[in-house]
XYZ file of C-alpha atoms in Angstrom:
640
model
C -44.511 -5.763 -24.311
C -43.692 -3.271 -21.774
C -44.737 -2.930 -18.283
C -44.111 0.778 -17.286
C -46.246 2.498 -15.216
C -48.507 5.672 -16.859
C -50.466 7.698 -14.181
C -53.440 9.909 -16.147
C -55.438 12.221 -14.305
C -58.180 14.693 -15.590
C -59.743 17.488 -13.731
C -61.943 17.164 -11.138
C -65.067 18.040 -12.328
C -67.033 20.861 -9.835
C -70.402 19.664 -8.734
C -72.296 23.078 -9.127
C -74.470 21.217 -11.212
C -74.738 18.629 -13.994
C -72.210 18.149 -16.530
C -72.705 18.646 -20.432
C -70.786 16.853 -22.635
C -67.911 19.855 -22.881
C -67.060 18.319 -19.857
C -67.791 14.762 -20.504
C -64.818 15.163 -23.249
C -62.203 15.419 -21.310
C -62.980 12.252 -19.531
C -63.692 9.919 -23.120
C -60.296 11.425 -24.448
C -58.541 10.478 -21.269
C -60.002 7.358 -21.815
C -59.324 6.448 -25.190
C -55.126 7.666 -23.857
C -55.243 5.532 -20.997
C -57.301 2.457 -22.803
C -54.310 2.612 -25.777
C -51.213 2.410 -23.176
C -52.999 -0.749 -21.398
C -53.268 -2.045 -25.110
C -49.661 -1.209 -25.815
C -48.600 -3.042 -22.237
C -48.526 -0.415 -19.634
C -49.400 -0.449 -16.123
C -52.306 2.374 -15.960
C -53.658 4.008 -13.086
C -56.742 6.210 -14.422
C -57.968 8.733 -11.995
C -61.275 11.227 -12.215
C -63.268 12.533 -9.394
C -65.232 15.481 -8.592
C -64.558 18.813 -6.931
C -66.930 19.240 -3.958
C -65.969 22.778 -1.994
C -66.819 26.318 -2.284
C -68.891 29.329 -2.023
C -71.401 28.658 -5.227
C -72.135 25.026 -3.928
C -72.463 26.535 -0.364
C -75.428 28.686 -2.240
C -76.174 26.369 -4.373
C -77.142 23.753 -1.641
C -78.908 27.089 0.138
C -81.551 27.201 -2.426
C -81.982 24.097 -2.728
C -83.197 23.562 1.158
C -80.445 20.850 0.965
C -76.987 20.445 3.242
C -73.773 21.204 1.274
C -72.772 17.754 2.131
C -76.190 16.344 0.617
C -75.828 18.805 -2.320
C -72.413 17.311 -3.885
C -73.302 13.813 -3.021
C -76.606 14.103 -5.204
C -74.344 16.291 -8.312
C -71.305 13.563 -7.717
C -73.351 11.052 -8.328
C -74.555 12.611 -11.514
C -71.911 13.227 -12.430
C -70.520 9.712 -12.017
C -73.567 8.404 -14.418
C -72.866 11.155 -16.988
C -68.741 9.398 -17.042
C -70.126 6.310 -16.932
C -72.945 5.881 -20.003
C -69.838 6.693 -21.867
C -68.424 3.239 -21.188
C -65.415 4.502 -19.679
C -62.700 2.931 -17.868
C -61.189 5.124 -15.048
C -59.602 3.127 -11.932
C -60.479 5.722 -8.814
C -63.051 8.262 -9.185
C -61.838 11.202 -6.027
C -64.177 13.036 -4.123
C -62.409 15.901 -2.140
C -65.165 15.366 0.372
C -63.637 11.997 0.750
C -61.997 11.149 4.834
C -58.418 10.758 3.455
C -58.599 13.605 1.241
C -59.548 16.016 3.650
C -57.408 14.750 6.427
C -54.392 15.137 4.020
C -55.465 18.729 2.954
C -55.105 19.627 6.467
C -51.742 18.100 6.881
C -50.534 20.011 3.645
C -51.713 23.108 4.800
C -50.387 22.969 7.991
C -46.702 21.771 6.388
C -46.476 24.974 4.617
C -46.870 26.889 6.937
C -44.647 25.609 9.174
C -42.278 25.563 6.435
C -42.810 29.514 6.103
C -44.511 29.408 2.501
C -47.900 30.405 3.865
C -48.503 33.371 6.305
C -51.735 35.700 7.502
C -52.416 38.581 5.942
C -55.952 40.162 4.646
C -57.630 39.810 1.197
C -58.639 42.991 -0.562
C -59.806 42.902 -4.168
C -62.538 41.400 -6.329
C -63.859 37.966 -6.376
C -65.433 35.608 -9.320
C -67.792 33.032 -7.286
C -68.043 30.926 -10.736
C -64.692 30.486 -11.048
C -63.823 30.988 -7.438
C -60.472 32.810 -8.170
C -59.547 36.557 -6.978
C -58.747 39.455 -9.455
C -57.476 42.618 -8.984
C -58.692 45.900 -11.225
C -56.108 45.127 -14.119
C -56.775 41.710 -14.700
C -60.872 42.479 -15.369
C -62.088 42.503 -19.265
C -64.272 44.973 -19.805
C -65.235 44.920 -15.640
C -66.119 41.265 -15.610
C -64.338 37.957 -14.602
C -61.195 37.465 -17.422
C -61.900 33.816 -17.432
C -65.775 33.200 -17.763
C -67.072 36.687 -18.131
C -68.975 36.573 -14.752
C -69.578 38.866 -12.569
C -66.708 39.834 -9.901
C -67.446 41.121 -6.458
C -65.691 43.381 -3.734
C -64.308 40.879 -0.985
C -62.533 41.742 1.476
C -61.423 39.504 4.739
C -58.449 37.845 6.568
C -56.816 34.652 4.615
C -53.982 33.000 4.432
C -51.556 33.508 1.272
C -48.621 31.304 -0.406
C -45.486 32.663 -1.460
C -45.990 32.632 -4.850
C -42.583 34.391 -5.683
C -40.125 32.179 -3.516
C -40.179 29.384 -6.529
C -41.338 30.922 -9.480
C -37.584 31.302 -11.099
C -37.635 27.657 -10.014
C -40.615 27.076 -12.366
C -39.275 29.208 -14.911
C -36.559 27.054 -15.760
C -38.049 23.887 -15.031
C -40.334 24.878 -17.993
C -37.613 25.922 -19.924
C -35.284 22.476 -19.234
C -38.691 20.477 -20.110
C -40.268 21.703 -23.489
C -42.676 18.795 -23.224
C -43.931 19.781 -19.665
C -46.694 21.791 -20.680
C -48.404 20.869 -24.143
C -49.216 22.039 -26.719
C -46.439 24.349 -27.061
C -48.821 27.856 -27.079
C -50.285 27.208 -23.698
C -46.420 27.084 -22.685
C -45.507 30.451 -24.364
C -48.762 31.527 -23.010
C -47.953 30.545 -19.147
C -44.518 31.997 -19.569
C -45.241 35.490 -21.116
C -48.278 36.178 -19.290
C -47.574 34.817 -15.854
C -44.800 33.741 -14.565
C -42.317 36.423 -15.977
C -44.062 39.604 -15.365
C -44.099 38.368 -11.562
C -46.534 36.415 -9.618
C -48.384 37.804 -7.025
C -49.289 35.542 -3.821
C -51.925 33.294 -4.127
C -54.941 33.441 -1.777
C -54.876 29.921 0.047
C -57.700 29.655 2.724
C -61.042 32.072 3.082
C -63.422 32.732 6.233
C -66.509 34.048 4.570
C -67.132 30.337 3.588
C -67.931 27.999 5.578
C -68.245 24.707 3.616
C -64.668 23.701 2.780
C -61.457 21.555 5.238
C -61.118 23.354 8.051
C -57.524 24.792 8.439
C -57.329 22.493 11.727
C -54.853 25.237 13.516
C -57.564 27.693 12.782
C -60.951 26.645 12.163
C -62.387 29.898 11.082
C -60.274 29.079 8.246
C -61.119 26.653 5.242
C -58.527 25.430 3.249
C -59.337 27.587 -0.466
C -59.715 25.688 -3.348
C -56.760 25.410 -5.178
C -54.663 23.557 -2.125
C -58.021 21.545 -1.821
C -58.957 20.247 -5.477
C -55.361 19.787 -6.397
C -54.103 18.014 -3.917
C -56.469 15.561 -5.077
C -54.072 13.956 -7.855
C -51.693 12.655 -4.776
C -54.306 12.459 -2.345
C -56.050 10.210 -4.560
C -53.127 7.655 -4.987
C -52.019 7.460 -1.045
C -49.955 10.775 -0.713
C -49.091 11.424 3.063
C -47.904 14.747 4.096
C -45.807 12.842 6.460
C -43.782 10.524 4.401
C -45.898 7.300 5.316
C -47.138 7.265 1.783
C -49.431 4.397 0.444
C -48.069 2.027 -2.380
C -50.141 3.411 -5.258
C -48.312 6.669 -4.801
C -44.735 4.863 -4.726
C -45.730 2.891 -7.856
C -47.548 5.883 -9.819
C -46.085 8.948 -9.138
C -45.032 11.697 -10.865
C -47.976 11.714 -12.767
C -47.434 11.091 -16.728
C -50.400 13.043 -18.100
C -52.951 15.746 -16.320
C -55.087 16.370 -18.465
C -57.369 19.714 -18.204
C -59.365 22.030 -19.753
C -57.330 25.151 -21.491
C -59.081 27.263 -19.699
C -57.785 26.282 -16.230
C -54.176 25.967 -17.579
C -52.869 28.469 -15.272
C -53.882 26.554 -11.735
C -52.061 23.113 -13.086
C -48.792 24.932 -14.671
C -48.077 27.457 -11.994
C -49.976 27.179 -8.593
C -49.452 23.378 -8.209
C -45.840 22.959 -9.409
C -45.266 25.091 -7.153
C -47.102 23.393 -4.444
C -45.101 20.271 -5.309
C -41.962 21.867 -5.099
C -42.787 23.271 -1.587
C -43.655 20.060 -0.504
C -40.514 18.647 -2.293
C -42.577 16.282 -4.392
C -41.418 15.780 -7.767
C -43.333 17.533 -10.831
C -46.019 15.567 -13.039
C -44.275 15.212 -16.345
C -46.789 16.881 -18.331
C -49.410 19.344 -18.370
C -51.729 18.689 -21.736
C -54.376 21.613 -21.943
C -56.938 20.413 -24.443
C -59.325 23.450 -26.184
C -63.517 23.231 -26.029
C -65.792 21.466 -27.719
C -68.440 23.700 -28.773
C -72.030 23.667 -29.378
C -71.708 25.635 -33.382
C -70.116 28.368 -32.953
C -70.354 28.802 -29.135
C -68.840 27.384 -25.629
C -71.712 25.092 -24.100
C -74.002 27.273 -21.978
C -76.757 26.709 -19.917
C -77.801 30.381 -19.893
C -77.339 30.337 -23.862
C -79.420 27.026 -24.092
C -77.285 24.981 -25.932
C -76.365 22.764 -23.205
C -76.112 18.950 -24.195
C -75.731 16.095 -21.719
C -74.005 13.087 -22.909
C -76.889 10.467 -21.777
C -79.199 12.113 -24.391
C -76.903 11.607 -27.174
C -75.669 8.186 -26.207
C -80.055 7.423 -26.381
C -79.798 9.080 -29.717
C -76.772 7.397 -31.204
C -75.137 4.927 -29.294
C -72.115 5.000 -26.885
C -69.530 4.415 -29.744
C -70.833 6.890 -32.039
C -71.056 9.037 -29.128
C -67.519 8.724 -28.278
C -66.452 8.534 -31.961
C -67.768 12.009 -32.394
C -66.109 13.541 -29.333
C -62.945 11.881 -29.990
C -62.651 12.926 -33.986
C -64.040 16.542 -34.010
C -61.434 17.631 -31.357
C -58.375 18.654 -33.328
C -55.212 18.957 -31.304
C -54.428 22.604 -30.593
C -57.792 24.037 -31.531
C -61.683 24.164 -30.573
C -63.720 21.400 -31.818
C -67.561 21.891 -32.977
C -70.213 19.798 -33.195
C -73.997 20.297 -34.198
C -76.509 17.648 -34.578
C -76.443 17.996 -38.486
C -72.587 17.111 -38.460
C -72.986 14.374 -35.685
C -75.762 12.277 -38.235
C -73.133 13.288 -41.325
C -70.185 11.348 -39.303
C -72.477 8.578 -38.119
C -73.617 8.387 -42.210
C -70.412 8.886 -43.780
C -67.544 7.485 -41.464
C -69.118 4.461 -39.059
C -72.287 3.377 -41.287
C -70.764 3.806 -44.953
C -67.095 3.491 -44.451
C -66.669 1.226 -41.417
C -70.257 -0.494 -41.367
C -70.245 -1.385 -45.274
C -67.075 -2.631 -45.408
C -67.169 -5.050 -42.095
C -70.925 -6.153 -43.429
C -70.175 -6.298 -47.500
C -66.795 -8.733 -46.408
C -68.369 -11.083 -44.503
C -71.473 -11.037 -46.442
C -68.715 -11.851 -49.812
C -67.132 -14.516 -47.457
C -70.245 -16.499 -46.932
C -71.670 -16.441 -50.431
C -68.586 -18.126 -51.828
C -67.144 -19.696 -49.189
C -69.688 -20.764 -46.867
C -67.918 -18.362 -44.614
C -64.627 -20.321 -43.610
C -61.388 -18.481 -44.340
C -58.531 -19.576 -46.271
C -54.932 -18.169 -47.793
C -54.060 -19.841 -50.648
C -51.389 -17.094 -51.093
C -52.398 -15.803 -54.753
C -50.962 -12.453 -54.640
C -50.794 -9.987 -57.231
C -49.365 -6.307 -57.458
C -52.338 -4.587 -56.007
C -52.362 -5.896 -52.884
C -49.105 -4.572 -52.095
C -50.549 -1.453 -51.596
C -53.252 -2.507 -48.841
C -50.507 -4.614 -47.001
C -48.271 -1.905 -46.727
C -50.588 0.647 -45.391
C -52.037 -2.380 -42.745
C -48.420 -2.635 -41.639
C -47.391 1.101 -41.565
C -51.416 2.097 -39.651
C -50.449 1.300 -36.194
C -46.801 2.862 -36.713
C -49.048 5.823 -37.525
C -51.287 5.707 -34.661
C -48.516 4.977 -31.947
C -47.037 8.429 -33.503
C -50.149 10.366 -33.124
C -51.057 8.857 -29.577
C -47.643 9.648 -28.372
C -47.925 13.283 -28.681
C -51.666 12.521 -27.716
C -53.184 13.763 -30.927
C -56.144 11.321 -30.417
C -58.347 12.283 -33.429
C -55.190 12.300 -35.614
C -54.957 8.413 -34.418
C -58.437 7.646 -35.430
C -57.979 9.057 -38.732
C -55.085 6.713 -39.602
C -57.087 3.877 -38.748
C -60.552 5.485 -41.227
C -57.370 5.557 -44.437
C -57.261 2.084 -43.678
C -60.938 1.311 -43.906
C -60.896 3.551 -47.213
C -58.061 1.660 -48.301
C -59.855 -1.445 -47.698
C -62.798 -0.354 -49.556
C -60.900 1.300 -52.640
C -59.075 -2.561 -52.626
C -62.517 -4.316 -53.064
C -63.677 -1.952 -56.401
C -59.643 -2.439 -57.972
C -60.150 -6.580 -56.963
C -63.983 -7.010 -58.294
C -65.112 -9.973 -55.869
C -67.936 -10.205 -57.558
C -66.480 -11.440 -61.323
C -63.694 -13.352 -59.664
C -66.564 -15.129 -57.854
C -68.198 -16.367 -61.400
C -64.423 -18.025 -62.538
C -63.688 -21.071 -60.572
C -60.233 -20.951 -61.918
C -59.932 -17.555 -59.927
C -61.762 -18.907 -56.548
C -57.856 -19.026 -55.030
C -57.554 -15.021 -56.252
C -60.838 -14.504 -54.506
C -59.748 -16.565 -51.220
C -56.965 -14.191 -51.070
C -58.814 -11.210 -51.419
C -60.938 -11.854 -49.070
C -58.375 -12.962 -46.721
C -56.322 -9.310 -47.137
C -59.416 -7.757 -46.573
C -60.494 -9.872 -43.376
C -57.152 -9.237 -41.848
C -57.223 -5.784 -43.039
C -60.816 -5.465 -40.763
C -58.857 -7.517 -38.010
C -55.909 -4.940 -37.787
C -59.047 -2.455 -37.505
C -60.948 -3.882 -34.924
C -58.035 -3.826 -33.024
C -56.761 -0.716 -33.423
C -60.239 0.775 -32.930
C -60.533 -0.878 -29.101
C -59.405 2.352 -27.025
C -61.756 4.225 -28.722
C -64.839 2.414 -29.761
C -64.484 -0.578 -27.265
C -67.776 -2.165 -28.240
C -67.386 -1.817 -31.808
C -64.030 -3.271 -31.472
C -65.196 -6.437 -29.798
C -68.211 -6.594 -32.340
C -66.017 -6.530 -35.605
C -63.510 -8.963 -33.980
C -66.676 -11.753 -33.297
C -67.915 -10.767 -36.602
C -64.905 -12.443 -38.436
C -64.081 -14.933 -36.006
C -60.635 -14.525 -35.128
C -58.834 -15.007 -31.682
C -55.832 -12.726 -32.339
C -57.396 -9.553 -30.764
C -54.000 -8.447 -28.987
C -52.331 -4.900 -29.868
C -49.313 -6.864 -30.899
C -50.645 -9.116 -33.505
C -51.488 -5.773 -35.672
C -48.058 -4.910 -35.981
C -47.615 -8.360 -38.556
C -49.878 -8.824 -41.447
C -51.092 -12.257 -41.979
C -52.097 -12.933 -38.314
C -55.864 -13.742 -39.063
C -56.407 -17.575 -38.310
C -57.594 -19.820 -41.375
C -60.049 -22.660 -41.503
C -62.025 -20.019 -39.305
C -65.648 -19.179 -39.993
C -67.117 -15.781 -40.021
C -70.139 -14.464 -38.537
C -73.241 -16.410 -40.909
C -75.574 -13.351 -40.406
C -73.421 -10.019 -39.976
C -75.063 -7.658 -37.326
C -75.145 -4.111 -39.124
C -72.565 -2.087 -36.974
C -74.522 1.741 -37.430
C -77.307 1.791 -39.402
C -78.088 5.331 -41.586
C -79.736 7.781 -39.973
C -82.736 9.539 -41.398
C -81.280 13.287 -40.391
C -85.210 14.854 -41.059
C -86.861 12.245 -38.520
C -83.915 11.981 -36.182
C -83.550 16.515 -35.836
C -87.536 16.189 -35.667
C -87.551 14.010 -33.164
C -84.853 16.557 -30.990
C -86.900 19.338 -31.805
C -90.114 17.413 -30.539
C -88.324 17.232 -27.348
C -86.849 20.837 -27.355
C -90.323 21.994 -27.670
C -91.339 19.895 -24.688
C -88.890 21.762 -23.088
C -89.078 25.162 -24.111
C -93.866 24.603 -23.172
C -92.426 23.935 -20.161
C -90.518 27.046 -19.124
C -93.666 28.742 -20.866
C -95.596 27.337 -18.658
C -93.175 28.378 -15.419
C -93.250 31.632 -16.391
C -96.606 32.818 -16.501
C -98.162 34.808 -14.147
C -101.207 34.139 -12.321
C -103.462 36.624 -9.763
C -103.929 35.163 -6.451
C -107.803 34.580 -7.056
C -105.578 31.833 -9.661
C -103.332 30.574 -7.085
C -106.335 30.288 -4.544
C -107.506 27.619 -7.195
C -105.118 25.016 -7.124
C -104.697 22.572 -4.055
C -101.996 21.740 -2.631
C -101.356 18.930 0.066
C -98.451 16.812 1.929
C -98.256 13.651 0.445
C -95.938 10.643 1.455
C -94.231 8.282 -1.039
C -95.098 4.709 -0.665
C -93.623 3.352 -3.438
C -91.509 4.395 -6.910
C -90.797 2.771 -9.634
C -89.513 3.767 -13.106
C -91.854 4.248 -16.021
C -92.452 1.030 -18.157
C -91.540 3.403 -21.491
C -89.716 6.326 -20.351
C -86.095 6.952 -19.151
C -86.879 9.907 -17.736
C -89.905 9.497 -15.705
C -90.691 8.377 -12.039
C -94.223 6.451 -11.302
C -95.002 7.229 -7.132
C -97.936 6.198 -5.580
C -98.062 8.599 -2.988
C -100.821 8.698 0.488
C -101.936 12.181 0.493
C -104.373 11.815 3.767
C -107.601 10.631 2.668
C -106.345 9.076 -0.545
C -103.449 7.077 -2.393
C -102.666 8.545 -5.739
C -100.757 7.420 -8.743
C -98.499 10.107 -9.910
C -96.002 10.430 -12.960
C -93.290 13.007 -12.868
C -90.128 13.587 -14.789
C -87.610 13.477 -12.404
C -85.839 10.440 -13.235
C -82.436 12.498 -14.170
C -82.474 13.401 -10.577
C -83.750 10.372 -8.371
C -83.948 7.070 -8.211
C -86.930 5.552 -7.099
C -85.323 4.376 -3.855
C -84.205 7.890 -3.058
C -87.720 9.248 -3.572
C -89.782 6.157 -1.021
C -90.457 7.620 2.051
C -90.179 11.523 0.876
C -92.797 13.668 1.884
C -93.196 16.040 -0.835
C -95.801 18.594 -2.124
C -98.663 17.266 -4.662
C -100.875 19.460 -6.276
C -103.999 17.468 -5.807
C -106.780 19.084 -7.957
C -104.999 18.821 -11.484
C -107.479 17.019 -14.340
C -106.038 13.056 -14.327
C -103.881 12.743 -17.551
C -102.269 9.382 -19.041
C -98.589 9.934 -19.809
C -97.053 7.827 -21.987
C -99.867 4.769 -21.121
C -99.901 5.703 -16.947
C -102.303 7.686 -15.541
C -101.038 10.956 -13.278
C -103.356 11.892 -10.550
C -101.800 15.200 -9.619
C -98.037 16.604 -9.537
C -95.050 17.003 -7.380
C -93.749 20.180 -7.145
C -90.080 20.482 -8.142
C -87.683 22.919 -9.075
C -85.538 22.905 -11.757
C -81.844 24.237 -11.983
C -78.749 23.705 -14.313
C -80.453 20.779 -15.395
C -81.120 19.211 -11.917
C -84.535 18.842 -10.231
C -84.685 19.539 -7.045
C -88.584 18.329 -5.599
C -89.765 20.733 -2.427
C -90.120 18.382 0.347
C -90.963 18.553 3.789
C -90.207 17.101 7.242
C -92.612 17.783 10.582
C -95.999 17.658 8.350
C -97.956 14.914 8.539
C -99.617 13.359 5.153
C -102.784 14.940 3.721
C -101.634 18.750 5.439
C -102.913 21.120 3.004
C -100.585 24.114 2.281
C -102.223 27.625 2.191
């Protein structure tokens, strides 16, 4: 086994607001990458983080009634539990609001220009707050933002700019000497013909109309823009120092192996931060890897076309390993992926409950009816199993191949022509008559032993990407030879072992009417909701309802429901009990102490077995609630 080092890094996701699984992808396929080198030997470093600067959180924390600084730390830590229901294994999770970060920003800043690659000058053009990135007139489609369609807006003020031009021949042919450098090979053509040929034009590096961002610290009128800001982040991260003094993760780990990014941001991690590297004479990651969408039918996820979904729901639906399963297989290499509900309950059917599930319960299940569950080899071969062995031995050639050029759901479909395999082998061997001959009970112990070890070699090779599955099947049958290695040798299941007496069903079948009921129940929920939002009332209306400061007491989460908070709140003259459905958005600890606004005179209603004595108000935006709380007003104040 090797130990070389591999250094993975995804984007840094922006904490506008909460992320959908489109962006929860990116993170489960770095982490299936990064959990298959560790299996294979290799010394991983795993990075994520979150991108916390900019105009749109600047407004975003605005309206909200919130501090910038409060803003990203409430979205990064969303964003943090959206990563982490999906079981996933990272090793540093960045914040660029983070000391070190910021302090090293500055340095980096103020090294290039002193080194001459960044001078004054004044912006003039059109600006894309979603995507935070300049255009001029040309670039526009159809008068709107060429990357996400937005609107763009006339800016115009004093920045700082980097000489874009000085090392983009440099780039050229350090694209063209590395074919691998940027993958797959269209984004390449893509970067080249588009970009870097027809000449680059200097990049805008630092802004003064915002104010939440590093201060350039030569000029503090200045904040350091974006791109020098969340990119940095990938040596930051690791213990880059501007001055040399670096830390001993960034000796160990870098150049960077694998970032791994969205297609659609391509452009920033091929052009604008090689070159940054090569100004600050740092050497280049070794590869680029710009993965496509995964979309929602037909369509990029959305919140203003409503087909946002966040992974925590799904994971509640299905499970974490179907969850990632899903993700993982319906991503093909070089284009979009989709996904709907209906196809998501066909996979879970079809691939882990008939395919995977049957064959890991019907095995054991075979292997305890005539054996009493302990394995044995007597070594009766005959011609057929030839075929099963050779495929077990020739699967995790076949994955190592498709992991190398990281063509993850590729890798997991070698590993499902095994479990076929497996299953075709049990109709062509007929367990069941050999079972009724005791002169073939030998046959049958080796049948069942090619097919245990055949599961084995599966278990094991499903690890980086189902990890809990992985572990299950490997208990189920018994064995101690979980290690990558001991799939490359058929044979390597123990004997005299016993399997599992009672086989836990791995993914039961879904009932698709009751399970796409049950989401449209909720939708529905949902959709009353906004109904109810929107209506609009006279003031004689609005002079009915009472509202009142009330302070929390205590919180506490709801007995049968994820996504609701139970607050006793003191509203002046009287303690109430009051359920809300803010969960997503607060723990109970962050909501003790709050004084918020309760409507007082709404008709008591049980929810889900609690009473609710009034509401909280709370807004609601990009999937975030945001409750209206106060300061200087004392409890029981009524609001007019």
């Amino acid at each position: 086994m090797c130990k070389e080092k591999y250094y993975l890094t995804t984007a840094i996701a922006y904490t506008s607001s909460k992320p959908h699984i489109g962006n929860v992808y990116e993170i489960v396929l770095a982490d299936a990458i990064c959990r298959y080198k560790r299996e294979q030997g290799y010394d991983v470093y795993f990075q994520t983080g979150t991108d916390e600067h900019g105009q749109k959180i600047e407004d975003k924390a605005l309206k909200a009634n919130m501090t910038p600084k409060e803003y990203v730390d409430k979205i990064s830590s969303e964003v943090k539990h959206q990563f982490d229901c999906m079981n996933l294994s990272y090793d540093n999770f960045v914040r660029t609001t983070d000391e070190y970060h910021i302090k090293q920003v500055q340095k980096i800043f103020k090294k290039l220009y002193e080194k001459g690659d960044i001078y004054k000058s004044e912006y003039n053009g059109l600006y894309c707050k979603a995507c935070e990135a300049f255009y001029s007139e040309s670039q526009l489609v159809d008068g709107k933002c060429p990357e996400c369609g937005g609107e763009v807006y006339p800016a115009k003020e004093e920045a700082y700019f980097f000489n874009m031009s000085k090392y983009a021949d440099r780039l050229i042919k350090h694209i063209e000497d590395n074919p691998n450098f940027i993958q797959p090979e269209s984004r390449k053509n893509e970067m080249l013909n588009n970009f870097l040929r027809p000449g680059l034009k200097d990049l805008c590096v630092s802004r003064t109309s915002v104010k939440w961002g590093i201060p350039v610290d030569f000029e503090p009128n200045h904040v350091v823009y974006v791109w020098i800001d969340a990119l940095s982040n990938y040596i930051t991260g690791i213990g880059y120092d501007a001055d040399g003094d670096h830390g001993e993760l960034y000796k160990k780990y870098w150049p960077a192996d694998v970032h791994l990014i969205g297609k659609d941001i391509l452009r920033f991690h091929t052009i604008y931060w090689p070159i940054i590297l090569m100004a600050l004479n740092e050497e280049l990651p070794k590869q680029v890897f710009g993965h496509p969408w995964l979309l929602v039918g037909d369509n990029k996820m959305s919140k203003s076309k409503g087909n946002v979904i966040y992974a925590e729901d799904l994971v509640k639906l299905f499970g974490v390993d179907a969850v990632r399963y899903i993700m993982l297989h319906e991503m093909p290499f070089g284009n979009d992926g989709t996904i709907t509900y209906e196809l998501m309950i066909e996979r879970i059917n079809s691939d882990l409950a008939n395919i995977l599930g049957n064959l890991v319960n019907r095995t054991i299940t075979m292997q305890n009816k005539y054996f009493n569950g302990v394995v044995s080899n007597p070594n009766v071969f005959e011609e057929i199993d030839g075929d099963l062995i050779d495929l077990a031995i020739k699967t995790p050639i076949s994955v190592e191949k498709c992991m190398n050029e990281l063509r993850v759901a590729d890798a997991l479909d070698e590993i499902f022509v095994l479990a076929r395999r497996c299953n075709k082998y049990i109709d062509e061997t007929t367990p069941w008559i050999l079972g009724k001959d005791e002169d073939k009970h030998a046959r049958l112990q080796t049948v069942l032993y090619n097919l245990l070890e055949g599961i084995r070699i599966i278990g094991v090779l499903l690890r980086p990407f189902m990890p809990e599955t992985s572990e299950k099947i490997l208990d189920l049958i018994g064995t101690n030879h979980k290690n990558y290695e001991s799939t490359l040798k058929f044979g390597q299941l123990e004997t005299d072992i016993k399997v599992c007496e009672k086989p836990e069903i791995l993914f039961a079948r879904l009932d698709s009417k009751e399970v796409l009921s049950k989401i449209e129940e909720e939708n529905t929920k949902i959709e009353e909701v906004k109904k109810i939002e929107e209506q609009t009332i006279t003031i004689e209306d609005f002079k009915k309802v009472s509202l009142k400061v009330g302070k929390v007491l205590s919180c506490k989460q709801h007995p049968d429901a994820d996504k609701l908070l139970v607050s006793t709140i003191d509203i002046g003259n009287e303690v109430r009990q009051i359920v809300s459905g803010i969960a997503s958005s607060y723990t109970p600890g962050q909501m003790i102490g709050k004084k918020v606004v309760v409507v007082t005179n709404l008709k008591p209603v049980v929810i889900r077995g609690v009473e609710s004595q009034g509401m909280i108000l709370a807004g609601k935006d990009d999937g975030m609630f945001e409750i209206v709380s106060l300061h200087g007003l004392p409890a029981g104040t009524i609001i007019s």
